[in-house]
Coordinates of C-alpha atoms and ligand atoms in Angstrom, one line a residue:
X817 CA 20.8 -29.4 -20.6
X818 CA 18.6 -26.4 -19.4
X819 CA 15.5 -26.0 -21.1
X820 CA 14.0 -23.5 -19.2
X821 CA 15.9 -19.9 -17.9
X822 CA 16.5 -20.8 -14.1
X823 CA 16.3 -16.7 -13.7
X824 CA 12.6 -17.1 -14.9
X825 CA 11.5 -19.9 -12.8
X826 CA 8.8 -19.3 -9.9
X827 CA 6.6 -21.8 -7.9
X828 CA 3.8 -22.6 -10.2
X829 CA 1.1 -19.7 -10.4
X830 CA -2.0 -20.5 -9.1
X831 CA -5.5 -20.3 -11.5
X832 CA -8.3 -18.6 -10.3
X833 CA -11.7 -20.5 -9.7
X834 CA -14.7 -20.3 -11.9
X835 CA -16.2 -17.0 -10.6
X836 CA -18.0 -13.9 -11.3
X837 CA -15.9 -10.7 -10.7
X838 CA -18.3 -7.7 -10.0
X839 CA -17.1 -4.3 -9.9
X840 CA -18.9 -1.3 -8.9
X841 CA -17.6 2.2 -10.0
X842 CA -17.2 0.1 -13.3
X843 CA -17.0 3.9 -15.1
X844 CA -14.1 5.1 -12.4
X845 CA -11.1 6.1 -12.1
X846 CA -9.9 2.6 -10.2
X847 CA -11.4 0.2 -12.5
X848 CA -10.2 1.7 -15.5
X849 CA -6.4 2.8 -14.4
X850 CA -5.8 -0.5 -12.0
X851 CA -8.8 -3.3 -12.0
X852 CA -9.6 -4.1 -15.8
X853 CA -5.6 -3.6 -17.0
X854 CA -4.6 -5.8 -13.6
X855 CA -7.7 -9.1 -14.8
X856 CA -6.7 -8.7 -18.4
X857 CA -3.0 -9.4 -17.3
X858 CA -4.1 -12.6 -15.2
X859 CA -6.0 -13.5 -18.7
X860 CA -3.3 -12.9 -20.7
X861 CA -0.9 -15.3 -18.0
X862 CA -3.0 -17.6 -18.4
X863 CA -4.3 -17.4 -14.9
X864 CA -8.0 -16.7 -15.7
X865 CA -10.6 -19.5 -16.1
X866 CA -12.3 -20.5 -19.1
X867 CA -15.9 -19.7 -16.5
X868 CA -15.3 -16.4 -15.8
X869 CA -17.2 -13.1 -15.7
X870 CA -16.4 -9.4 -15.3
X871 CA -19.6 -7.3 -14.6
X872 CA -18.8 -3.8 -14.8
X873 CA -21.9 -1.8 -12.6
X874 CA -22.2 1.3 -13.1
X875 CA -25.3 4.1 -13.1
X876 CA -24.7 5.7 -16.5
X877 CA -26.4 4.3 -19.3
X878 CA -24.9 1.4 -21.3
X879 CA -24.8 -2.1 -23.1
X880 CA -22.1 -4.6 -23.3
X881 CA -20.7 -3.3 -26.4
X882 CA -20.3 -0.2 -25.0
X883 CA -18.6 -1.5 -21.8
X884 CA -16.1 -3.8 -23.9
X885 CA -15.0 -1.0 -26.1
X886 CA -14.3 1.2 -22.8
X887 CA -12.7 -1.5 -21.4
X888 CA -10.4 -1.9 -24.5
X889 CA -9.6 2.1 -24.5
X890 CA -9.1 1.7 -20.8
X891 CA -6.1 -1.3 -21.2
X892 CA -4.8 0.1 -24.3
X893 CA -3.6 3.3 -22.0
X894 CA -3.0 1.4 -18.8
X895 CA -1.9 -2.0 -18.5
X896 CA 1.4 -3.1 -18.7
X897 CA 1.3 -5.1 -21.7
X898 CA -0.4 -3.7 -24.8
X899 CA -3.4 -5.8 -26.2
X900 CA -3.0 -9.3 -27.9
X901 CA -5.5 -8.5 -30.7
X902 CA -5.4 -12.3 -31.5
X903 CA -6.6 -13.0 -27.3
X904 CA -8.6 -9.8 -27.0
X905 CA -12.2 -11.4 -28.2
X906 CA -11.9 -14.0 -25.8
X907 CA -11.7 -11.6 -22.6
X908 CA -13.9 -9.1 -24.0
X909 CA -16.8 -11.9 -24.4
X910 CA -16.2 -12.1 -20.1
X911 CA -17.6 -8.3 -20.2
X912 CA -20.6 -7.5 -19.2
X913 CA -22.1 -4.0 -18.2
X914 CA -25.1 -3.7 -15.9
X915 CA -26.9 -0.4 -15.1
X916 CA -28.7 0.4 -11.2
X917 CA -28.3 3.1 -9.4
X918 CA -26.7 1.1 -6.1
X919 CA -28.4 3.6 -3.3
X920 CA -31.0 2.1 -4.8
X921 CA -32.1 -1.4 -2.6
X922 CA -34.8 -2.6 -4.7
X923 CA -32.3 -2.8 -7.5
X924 CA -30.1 -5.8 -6.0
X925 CA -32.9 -8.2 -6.5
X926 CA -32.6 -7.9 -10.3
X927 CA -29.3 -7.6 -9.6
X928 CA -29.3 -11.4 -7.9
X929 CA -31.7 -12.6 -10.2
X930 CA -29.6 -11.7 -13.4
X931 CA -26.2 -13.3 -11.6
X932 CA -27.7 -16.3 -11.1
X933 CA -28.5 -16.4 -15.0
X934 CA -24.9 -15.5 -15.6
X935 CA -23.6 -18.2 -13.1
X936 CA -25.7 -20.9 -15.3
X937 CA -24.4 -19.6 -18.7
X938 CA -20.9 -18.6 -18.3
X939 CA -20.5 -21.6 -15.6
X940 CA -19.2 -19.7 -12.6
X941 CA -20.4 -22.0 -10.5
X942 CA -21.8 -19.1 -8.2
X943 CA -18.5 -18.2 -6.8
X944 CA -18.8 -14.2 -7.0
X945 CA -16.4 -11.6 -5.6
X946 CA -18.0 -7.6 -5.2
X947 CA -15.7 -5.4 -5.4
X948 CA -16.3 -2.1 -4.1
X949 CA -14.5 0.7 -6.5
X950 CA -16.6 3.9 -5.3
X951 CA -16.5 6.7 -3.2
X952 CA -16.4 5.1 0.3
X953 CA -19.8 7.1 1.2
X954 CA -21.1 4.1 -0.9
X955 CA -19.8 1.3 1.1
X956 CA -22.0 1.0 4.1
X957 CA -24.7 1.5 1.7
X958 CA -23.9 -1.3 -0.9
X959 CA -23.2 -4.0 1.6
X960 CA -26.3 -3.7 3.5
X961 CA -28.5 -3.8 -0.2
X962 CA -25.7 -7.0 -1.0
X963 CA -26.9 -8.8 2.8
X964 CA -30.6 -8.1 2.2
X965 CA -30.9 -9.2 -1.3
X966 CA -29.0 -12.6 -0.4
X967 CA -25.8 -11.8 -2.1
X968 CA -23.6 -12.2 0.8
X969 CA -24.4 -15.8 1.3
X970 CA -22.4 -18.8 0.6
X971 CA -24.0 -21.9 -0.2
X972 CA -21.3 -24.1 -1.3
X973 CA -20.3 -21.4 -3.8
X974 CA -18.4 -18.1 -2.4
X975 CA -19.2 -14.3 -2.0
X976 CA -16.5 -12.0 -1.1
X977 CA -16.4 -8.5 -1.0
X978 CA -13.3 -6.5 -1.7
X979 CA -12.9 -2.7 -0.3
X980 CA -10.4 0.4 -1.0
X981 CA -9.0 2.7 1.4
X982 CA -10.1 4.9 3.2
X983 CA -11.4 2.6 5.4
X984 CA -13.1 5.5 7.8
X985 CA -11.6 8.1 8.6
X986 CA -10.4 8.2 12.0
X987 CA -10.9 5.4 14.9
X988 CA -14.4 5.5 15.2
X989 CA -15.5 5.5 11.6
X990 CA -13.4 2.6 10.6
X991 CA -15.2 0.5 13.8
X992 CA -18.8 1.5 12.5
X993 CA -17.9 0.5 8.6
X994 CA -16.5 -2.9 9.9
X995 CA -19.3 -3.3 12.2
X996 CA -21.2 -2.9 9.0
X997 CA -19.5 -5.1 7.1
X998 CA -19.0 -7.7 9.2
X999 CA -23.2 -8.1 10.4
X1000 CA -23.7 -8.8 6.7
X1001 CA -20.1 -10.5 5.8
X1002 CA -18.3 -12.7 7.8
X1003 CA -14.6 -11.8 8.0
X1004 CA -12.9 -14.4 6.0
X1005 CA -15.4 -13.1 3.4
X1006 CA -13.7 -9.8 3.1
X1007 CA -10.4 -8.6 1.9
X1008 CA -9.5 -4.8 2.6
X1009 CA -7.2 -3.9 -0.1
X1010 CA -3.6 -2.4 0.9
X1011 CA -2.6 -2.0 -2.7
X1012 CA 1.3 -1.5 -0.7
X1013 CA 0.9 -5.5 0.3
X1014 CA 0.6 -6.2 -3.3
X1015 CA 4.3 -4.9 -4.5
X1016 CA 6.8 -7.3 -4.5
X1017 CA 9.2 -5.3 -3.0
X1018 CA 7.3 -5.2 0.2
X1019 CA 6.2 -8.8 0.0
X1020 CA 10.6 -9.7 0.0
X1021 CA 10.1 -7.8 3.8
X1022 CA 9.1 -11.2 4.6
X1023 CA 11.3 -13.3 2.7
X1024 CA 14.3 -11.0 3.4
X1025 CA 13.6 -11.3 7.2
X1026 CA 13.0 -15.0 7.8
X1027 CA 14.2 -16.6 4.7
X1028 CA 18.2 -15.4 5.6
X1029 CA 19.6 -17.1 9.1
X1030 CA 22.0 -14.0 9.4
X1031 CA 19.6 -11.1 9.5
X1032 CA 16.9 -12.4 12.2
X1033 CA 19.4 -12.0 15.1
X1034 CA 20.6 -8.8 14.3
X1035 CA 17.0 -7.5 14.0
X1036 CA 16.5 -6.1 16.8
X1037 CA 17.6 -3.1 19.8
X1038 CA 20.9 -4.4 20.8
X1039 CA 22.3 -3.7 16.6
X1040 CA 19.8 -1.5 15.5
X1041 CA 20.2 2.1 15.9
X1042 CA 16.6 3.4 14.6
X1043 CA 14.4 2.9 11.2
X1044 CA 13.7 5.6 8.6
X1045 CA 10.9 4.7 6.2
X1046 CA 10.2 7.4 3.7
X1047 CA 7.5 7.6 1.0
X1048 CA 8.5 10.4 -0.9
X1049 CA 6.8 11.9 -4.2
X1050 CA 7.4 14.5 -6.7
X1051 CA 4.3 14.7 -7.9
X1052 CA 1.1 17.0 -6.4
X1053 CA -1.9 16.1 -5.6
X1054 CA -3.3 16.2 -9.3
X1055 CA -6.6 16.6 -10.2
X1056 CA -7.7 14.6 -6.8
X1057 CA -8.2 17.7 -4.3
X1058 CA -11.7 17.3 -3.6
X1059 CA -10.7 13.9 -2.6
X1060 CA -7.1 15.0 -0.8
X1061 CA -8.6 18.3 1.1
X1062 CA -10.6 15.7 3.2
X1063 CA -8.0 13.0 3.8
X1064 CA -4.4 14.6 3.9
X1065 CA -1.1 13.1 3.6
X1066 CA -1.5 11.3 7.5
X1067 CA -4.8 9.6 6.2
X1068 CA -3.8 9.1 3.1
X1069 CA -0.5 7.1 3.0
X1070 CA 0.8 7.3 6.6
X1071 CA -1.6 5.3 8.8
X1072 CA -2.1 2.4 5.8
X1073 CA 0.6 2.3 3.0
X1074 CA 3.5 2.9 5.7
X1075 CA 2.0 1.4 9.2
X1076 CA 2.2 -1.9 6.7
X1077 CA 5.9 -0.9 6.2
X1078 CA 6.2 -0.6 9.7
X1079 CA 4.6 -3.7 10.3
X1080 CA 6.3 -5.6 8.5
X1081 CA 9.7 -4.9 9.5
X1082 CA 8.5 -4.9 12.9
X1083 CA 6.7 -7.8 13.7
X1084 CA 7.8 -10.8 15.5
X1085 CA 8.0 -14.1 13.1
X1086 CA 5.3 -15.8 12.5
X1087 CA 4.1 -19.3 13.6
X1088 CA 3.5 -20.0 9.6
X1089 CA 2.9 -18.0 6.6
X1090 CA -0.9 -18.7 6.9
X1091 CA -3.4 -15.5 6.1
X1092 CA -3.8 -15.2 10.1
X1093 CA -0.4 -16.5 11.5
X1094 CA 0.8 -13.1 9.7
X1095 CA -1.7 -10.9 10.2
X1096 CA -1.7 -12.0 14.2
X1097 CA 2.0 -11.2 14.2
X1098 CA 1.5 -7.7 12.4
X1099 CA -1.6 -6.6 14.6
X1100 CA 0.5 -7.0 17.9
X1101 CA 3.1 -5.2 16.9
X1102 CA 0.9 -2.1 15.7
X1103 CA -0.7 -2.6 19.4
X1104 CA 3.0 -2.2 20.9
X1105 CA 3.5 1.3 19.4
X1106 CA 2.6 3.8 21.5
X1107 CA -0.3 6.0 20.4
X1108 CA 0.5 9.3 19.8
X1109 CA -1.1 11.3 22.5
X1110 CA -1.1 14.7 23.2
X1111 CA 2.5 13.8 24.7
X1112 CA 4.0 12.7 21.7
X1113 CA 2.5 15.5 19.6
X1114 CA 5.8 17.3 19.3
X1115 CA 7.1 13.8 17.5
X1116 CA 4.5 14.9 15.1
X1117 CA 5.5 17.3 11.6
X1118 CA 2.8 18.6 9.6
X1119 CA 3.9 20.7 6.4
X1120 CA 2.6 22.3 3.3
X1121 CA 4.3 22.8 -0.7
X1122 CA 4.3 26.4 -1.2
X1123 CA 4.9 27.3 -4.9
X1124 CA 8.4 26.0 -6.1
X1125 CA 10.6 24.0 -8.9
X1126 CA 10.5 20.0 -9.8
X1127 CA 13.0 18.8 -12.4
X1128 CA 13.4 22.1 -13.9
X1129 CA 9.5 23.3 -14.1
X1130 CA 8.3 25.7 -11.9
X1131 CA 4.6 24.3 -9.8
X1132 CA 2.6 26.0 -7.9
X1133 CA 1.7 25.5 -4.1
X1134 CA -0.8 23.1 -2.6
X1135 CA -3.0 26.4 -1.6
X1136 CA -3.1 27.6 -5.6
X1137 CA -4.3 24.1 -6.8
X1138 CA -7.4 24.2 -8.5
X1139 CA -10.4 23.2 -6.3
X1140 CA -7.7 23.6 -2.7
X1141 CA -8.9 26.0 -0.4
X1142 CA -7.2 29.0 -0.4
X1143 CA -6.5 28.5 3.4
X1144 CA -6.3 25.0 3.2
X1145 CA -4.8 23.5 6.7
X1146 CA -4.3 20.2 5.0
X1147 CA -1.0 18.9 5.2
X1148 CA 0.5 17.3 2.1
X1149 CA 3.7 16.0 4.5
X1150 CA 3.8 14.3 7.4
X1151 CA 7.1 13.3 9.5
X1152 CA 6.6 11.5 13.0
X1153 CA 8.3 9.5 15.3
X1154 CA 7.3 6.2 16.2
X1155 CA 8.1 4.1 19.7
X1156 CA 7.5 0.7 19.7
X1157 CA 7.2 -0.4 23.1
X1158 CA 8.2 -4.1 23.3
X1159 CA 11.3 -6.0 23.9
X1160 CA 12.2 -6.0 20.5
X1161 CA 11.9 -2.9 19.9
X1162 CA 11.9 -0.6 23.6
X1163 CA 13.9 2.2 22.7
X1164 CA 14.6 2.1 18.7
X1165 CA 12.6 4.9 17.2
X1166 CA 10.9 4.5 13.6
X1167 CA 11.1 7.9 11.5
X1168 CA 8.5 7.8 9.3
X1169 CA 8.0 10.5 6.4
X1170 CA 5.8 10.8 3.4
X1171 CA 5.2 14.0 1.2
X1172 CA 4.5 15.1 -2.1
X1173 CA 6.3 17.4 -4.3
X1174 CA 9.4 15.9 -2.5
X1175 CA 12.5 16.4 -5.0
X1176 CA 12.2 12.6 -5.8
X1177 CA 10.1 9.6 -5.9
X1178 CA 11.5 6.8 -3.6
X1179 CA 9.7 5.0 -0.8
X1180 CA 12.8 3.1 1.5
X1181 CA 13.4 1.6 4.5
X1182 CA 16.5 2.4 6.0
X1183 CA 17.8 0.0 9.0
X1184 CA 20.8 2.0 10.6
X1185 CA 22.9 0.1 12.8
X1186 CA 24.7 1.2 15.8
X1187 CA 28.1 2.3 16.1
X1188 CA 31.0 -0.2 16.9
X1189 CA 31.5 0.1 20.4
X1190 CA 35.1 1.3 20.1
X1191 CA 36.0 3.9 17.6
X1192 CA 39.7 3.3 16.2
X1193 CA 39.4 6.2 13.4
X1194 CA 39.5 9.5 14.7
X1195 CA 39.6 12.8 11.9
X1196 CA 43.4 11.8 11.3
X1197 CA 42.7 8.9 9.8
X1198 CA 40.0 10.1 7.2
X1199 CA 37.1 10.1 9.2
X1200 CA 35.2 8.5 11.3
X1201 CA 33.3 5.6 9.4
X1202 CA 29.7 6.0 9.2
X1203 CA 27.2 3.4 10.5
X1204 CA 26.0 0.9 8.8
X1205 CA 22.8 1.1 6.8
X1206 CA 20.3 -1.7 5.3
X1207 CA 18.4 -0.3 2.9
X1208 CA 15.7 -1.6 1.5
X1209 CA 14.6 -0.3 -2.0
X1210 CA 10.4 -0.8 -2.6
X1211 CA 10.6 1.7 -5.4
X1212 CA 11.8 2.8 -7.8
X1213 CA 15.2 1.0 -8.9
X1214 CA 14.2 -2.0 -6.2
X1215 CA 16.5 -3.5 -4.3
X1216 CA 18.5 -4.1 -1.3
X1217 CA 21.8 -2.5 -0.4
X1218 CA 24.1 -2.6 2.8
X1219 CA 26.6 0.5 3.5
X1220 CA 29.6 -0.7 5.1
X1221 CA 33.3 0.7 5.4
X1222 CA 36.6 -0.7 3.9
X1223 CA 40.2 0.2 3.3
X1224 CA 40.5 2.7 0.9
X1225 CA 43.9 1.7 -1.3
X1226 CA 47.2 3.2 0.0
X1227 CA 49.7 3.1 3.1
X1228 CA 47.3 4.2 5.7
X1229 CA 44.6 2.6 7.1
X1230 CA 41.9 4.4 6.0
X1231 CA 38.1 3.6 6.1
X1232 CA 36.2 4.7 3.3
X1233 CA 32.4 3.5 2.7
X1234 CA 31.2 1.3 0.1
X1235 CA 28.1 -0.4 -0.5
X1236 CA 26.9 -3.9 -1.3
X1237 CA 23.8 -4.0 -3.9
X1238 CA 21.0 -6.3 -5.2
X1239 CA 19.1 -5.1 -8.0
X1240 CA 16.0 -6.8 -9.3
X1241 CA 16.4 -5.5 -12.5
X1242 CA 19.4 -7.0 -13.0
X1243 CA 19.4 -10.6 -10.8
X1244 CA 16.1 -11.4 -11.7
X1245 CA 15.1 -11.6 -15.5
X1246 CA 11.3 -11.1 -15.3
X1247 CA 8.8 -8.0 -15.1
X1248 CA 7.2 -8.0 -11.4
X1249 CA 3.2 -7.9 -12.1
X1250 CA 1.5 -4.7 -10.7
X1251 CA 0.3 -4.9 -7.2
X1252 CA -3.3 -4.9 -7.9
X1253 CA -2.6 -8.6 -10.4
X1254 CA -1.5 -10.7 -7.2
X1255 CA -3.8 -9.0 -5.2
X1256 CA -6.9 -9.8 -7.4
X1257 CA -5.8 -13.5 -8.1
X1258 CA -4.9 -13.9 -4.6
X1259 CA -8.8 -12.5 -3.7
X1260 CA -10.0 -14.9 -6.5
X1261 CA -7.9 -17.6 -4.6
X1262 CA -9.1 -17.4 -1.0
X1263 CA -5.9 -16.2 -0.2
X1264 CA -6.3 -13.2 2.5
X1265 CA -3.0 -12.8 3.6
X1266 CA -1.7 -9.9 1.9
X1267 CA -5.0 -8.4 2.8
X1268 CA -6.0 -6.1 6.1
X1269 CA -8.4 -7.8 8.9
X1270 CA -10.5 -5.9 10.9
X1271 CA -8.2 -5.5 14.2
X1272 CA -5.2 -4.6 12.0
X1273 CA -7.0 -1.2 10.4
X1274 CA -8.8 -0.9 13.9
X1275 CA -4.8 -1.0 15.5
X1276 CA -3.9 1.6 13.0
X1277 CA -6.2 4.0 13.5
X1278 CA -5.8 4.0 17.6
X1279 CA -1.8 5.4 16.7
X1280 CA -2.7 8.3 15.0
X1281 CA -6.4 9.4 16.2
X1282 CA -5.8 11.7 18.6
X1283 CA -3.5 13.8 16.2
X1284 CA -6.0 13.8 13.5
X1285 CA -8.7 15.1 16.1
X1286 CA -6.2 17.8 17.4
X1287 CA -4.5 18.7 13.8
X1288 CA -6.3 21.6 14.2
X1289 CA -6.5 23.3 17.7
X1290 CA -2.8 21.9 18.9
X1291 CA -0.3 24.1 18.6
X1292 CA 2.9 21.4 18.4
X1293 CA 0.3 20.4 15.4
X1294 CA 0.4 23.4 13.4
X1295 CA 1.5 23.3 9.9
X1296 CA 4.4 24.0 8.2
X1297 CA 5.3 25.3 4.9
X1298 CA 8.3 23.8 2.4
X1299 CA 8.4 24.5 -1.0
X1300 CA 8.2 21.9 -3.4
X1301 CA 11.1 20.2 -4.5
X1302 CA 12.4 20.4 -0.8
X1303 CA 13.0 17.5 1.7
X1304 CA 9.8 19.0 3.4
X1305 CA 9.8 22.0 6.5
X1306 CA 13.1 22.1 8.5
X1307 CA 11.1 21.3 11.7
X1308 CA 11.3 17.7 10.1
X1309 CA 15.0 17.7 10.5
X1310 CA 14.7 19.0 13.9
X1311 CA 12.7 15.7 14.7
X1312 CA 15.8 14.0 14.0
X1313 CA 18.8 16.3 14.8
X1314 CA 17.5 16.7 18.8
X1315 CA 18.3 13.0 18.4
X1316 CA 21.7 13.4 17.1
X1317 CA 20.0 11.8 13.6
X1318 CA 19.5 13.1 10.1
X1319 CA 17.1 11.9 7.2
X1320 CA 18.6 10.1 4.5
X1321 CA 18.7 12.4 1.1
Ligands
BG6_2609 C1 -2.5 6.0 -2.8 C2 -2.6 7.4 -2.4 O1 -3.2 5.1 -2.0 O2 -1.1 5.6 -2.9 C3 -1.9 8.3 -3.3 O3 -4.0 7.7 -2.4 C4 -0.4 7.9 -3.4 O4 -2.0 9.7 -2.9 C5 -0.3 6.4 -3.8 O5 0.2 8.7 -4.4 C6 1.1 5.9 -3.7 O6 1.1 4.7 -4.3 P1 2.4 4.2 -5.1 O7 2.1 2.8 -5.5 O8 2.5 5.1 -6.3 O9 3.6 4.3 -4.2

């Protein structure tokens, strides 16, 4: 007899190592919506070590109490799993709250003499991850002050250092932070969050691709027609425009969240599913897409929400939203075509497109095959049968599903389309964890593979750097408006329809 629910089985999780988990920005946004609900989920699965703690450093004023009671508010509204009074005392007594102003570099040597106390009394064994949740201005300046006071150094205990996006802004930027990072941490010392690596959905890329024998062979330019990836949100840009009038929709979701996408699907398989057999794989296939120079700049869509309705309510335009410029030339929607110049790929372009206030939220990929080479089914007989289409489903509603055409019932021999559809929701009987749980563990772990390396952000950047540096003189790069609750600016379906393609809707 079963004793266990084969639906709920999964390879045995892996506990974290006696560590201390440093966060600073402990006071922001990150910490409190993602970080703290995402470690008190790994404590609640039982994933957390007895010799663990969470030191929350931040330049406001503040004691422990006051840091576990924050931290309680903060879970309360954000994780996924509402507090187990009976296990809260036990994580809360991990909390601890330590006040320094971190431009400040004669503070880190308090800061490493009081973690080596804390490695002694809550047995952490000196293992100690920093994780930087601040406003990227910071980073430079925290690693340096980390390498001078010592903290950076690992004897026989561990130091890693976890960053957010943005990881510099254009080309250049992102080689001077990781020349930072790297003089003071080595690189298997550093994991560069993609928060997009850390959904399961995007993680079955992998699994989908080279854990079937029938999909491999088909994956490539002889069946494939072209890729649509789309990243589409309803939402605005909230109360974030200080933050999104610098960085834009390109910056902001384009060349990370989807080049991973495209990555992914792209890349060639790997030797083994070791942190740098994958990583190899994905940053040679970001090298074989063409940059998009001045040449390709008509591939390129820039647009703008104007004023218009979302589910019924009527929101205003990116320009009227508070603290936007009222000329603002940021774009809040991006559509571009990608080549990807390699055997695989030579001649299969990747539409990708990414807005907000879109009608819906859905991010996709969509493989469309090509056409049979004969047509039998003309307008007399119903129609002509449209393609095929893989799509796979990252969010929301996940899940895979393949479009494919069979006889409709009756005399004549009619094709009519019908699709075939997995559903996570329904074949698998278990919540998925949020991104940020596997990717915290997996930090904890040593594990960097669903984590950027230098080259692949480096890679990224190259594709889209000339654009970002003439988004503002280039005519083909001017923007375009769309009201919200639109599919974006028609010059997006243009990119497509002078190709004889439309978006998917
Ligand atoms: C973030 C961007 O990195 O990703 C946001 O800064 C965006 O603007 C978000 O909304 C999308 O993530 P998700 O997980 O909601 O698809």
């Amino acid at each position: 007899m079963l004793t266990t629910n084969p639906l709920r089985a999964g390879p045995a999780e892996r506990l974290a190592p006696p560590a201390t988990f440093a966060i600073f920005g402990a006071t922001g946004d990150l910490a409190q919506r993602k970080l703290l609900p995402a470690l008190y989920n790994l404590y609640l699965d039982g994933l957390l070590p007895e010799a663990f703690a969470l030191v929350g450093i931040g330049r406001r004023p503040g004691s422990d109490e006051h840091y576990r009671e924050a931290t309680l508010q903060a879970i309360q509204q954000f994780s996924r799993r509402a507090v187990d009074p009976a296990r809260w005392p036990r994580f809360a007594r991990f909390l601890h709250y330590w006040q320094m102003d971190p431009s400040d570099g004669t503070a880190y040597e308090q800061l490493a003499r009081w973690l080596a106390i804390l490695d002694v009394s809550a047995e952490t064994q000196g293992n100690r991850v920093f994780y930087l949740a601040t406003p990227p201005s910071l980073f430079p300046v925290i690693v340096r002050h980390l390498g001078a006071a010592g903290l950076a150094e690992e004897r026989g205990a561990f130091a890693r250092l976890v960053i957010e996006k943005p990881f510099g802004h254009d080309l250049a930027s992102a080689r001077e932070l990781n020349a930072v990072v790297n003089a003071v941490f080595a690189e298997h010392q550093v994991y560069r969050i993609d928060h997009y690596l850390g959904k399961e959905t995007v993680q079955n890329i992998l699994v989908f691709r080279f854990g079937n024998g029938i999909i491999e062979p088909i994956w490539n330019r002889r069946y494939v027609d072209h890729c649509q990836i789309t990243v589409a949100e309803s939402s605005g840009i909230g109360s974030r425009a200080g933050f999104y009038e610098e960085t834009g929709a390109l910056r902001d979701v384009v060349a990370n969240h989807m080049m991973q996408l495209v990555a992914l699907v792209g890349m060639e398989p790997p030797l083994d599913l070791q942190a740098d057999s994958v990583r190899d794989e994905k940053v040679k296939l970001l090298r074989a897409i063409q940059p998009l120079g001045p040449a390709q700049f008509t591939n390129v869509v820039r647009g703008q929400y104007t004023a218009g309705w979302i589910g019924g309510e009527w929101v205003p335009g990116y320009r009227e939203e508070p603290g936007v410029a009222p000329d603002s030339q940021t774009e809040t929607f991006v559509a571009l075509k990608l080549l990807v110049e390699n055997w695989r790929w030579a001649g299969v372009p990747f539409y990708l497109r990414h807005g907000k206030r879109l009608p819906r939220r859905v991010t996709e990929i969509a493989i469309q095959f090509k056409e049979p080479p004969r047509q039998f089914f003309s307008e007399a007989d119903g129609g002509r049968p449209p393609p095929n289409v893989l799509v796979l489903r990252i969010q929301p509603d996940e899940g895979i599903s393949l479009r494919f055409v069979a006889k409709g019932p009756g005399p004549a021999l009619t094709p009519r389309e019908v699709t075939m559809d997995f559903r996570y929701a329904t074949s698998f009987d278990r919540d998925p964890p949020e991104a940020y749980e596997r990717l915290l563990l997996d930090c904890l772990n040593g594990d960097s593979t669903l984590f950027a390396r230098r080259d692949e952000i480096e890679a990224m950047w190259a594709i889209f750097d000339q654009v970002l540096h003439h988004q503002r003189e280039d005519p083909a790069l001017a923007l375009h408006f769309y009201p919200a609750g639109t599919w974006g600016p028609a010059e997006a379906d243009h990119l497509l329809q002078r190709e004889g393609r439309a978006w998917r809707t």
